[in-house]
Amino acid sequence: KATTYTAEASQSVVDSLVSAGETLFGAENVQRGKTVTTEDFYQGQGRLDGALDPWYSAEERHSFLQKCSDLGVLNIEMEAAPMLAFCRRAGVPAGCVAVTLLDRLSTQKGAEDGAADQVGATREELSDYQKRAIRIAAEHVRRRVAA
């Protein structure tokens, strides 16, 4: 029997995460938006750089990404929906902190198809981004414990 569960973040948790991020890194460095969860890293996310040829054209890819953007999507990934659905079903308020590395609607210099699918950040930058997300989550928890 197929069953579906809602994968929706708690708005109070999201508000707290955004506030923590703004306090730590400034409002200009934090965005509230939607996340799309897909089943894979390449075709599910509209990438053109995978090992297998995608079933969609570059134009269809751009259309998909534009529609996502128009709907307020800032991030595409593979983990948030199952975690949010599990927490919601268990009655545990949850949210998601994501680091968005690419503007997928832009073009990437040197890419054969122009698609901005390659991460150009250095190892140090990626480590810093990861630490920022952890600091935001830790600040959120600190505030909840102190309340």
mmCIF file with all atom_site columns, C-alpha atoms in Angstrom, residues 3 16 20 29 37 48 64 78-79 87 95 126 137:
data_model
loop_
_atom_site.group_PDB
_atom_site.id
_atom_site.type_symbol
_atom_site.label_atom_id
_atom_site.label_alt_id
_atom_site.label_comp_id
_atom_site.label_asym_id
_atom_site.label_entity_id
_atom_site.label_seq_id
_atom_site.pdbx_PDB_ins_code
_atom_site.Cartn_x
_atom_site.Cartn_y
_atom_site.Cartn_z
_atom_site.occupancy
_atom_site.B_iso_or_equiv
_atom_site.pdbx_formal_charge
_atom_site.auth_seq_id
_atom_site.auth_comp_id
_atom_site.auth_asym_id
_atom_site.auth_atom_id
_atom_site.pdbx_PDB_model_num
ATOM 1  C CA . THR A 1 3   ? 1.448  6.005  1.623   1.00 0.00 ? 3   THR A CA 1
ATOM 2  C CA . SER A 1 16  ? 14.576 30.595 14.396  1.00 0.00 ? 16  SER A CA 1
ATOM 3  C CA . ALA A 1 20  ? 20.247 32.692 13.938  1.00 0.00 ? 20  ALA A CA 1
ATOM 4  C CA . ASN A 1 29  ? 23.888 36.365 3.607   1.00 0.00 ? 29  ASN A CA 1
ATOM 5  C CA . THR A 1 37  ? 14.216 17.087 -2.912  1.00 0.00 ? 37  THR A CA 1
ATOM 6  C CA . LEU A 1 48  ? 23.624 17.985 -17.851 1.00 0.00 ? 48  LEU A CA 1
ATOM 7  C CA . PHE A 1 64  ? 12.442 23.357 -15.204 1.00 0.00 ? 64  PHE A CA 1
ATOM 8  C CA . MET A 1 78  ? 18.347 14.763 -1.939  1.00 0.00 ? 78  MET A CA 1
ATOM 9  C CA . GLU A 1 79  ? 17.790 14.550 1.830   1.00 0.00 ? 79  GLU A CA 1
ATOM 10 C CA . CYS A 1 87  ? 10.049 14.504 11.952  1.00 0.00 ? 87  CYS A CA 1
ATOM 11 C CA . GLY A 1 95  ? 13.676 22.759 9.562   1.00 0.00 ? 95  GLY A CA 1
ATOM 12 C CA . LEU A 1 126 ? 33.412 24.423 1.074   1.00 0.00 ? 126 LEU A CA 1
ATOM 13 C CA . ALA A 1 137 ? 21.911 24.977 13.565  1.00 0.00 ? 137 ALA A CA 1
#
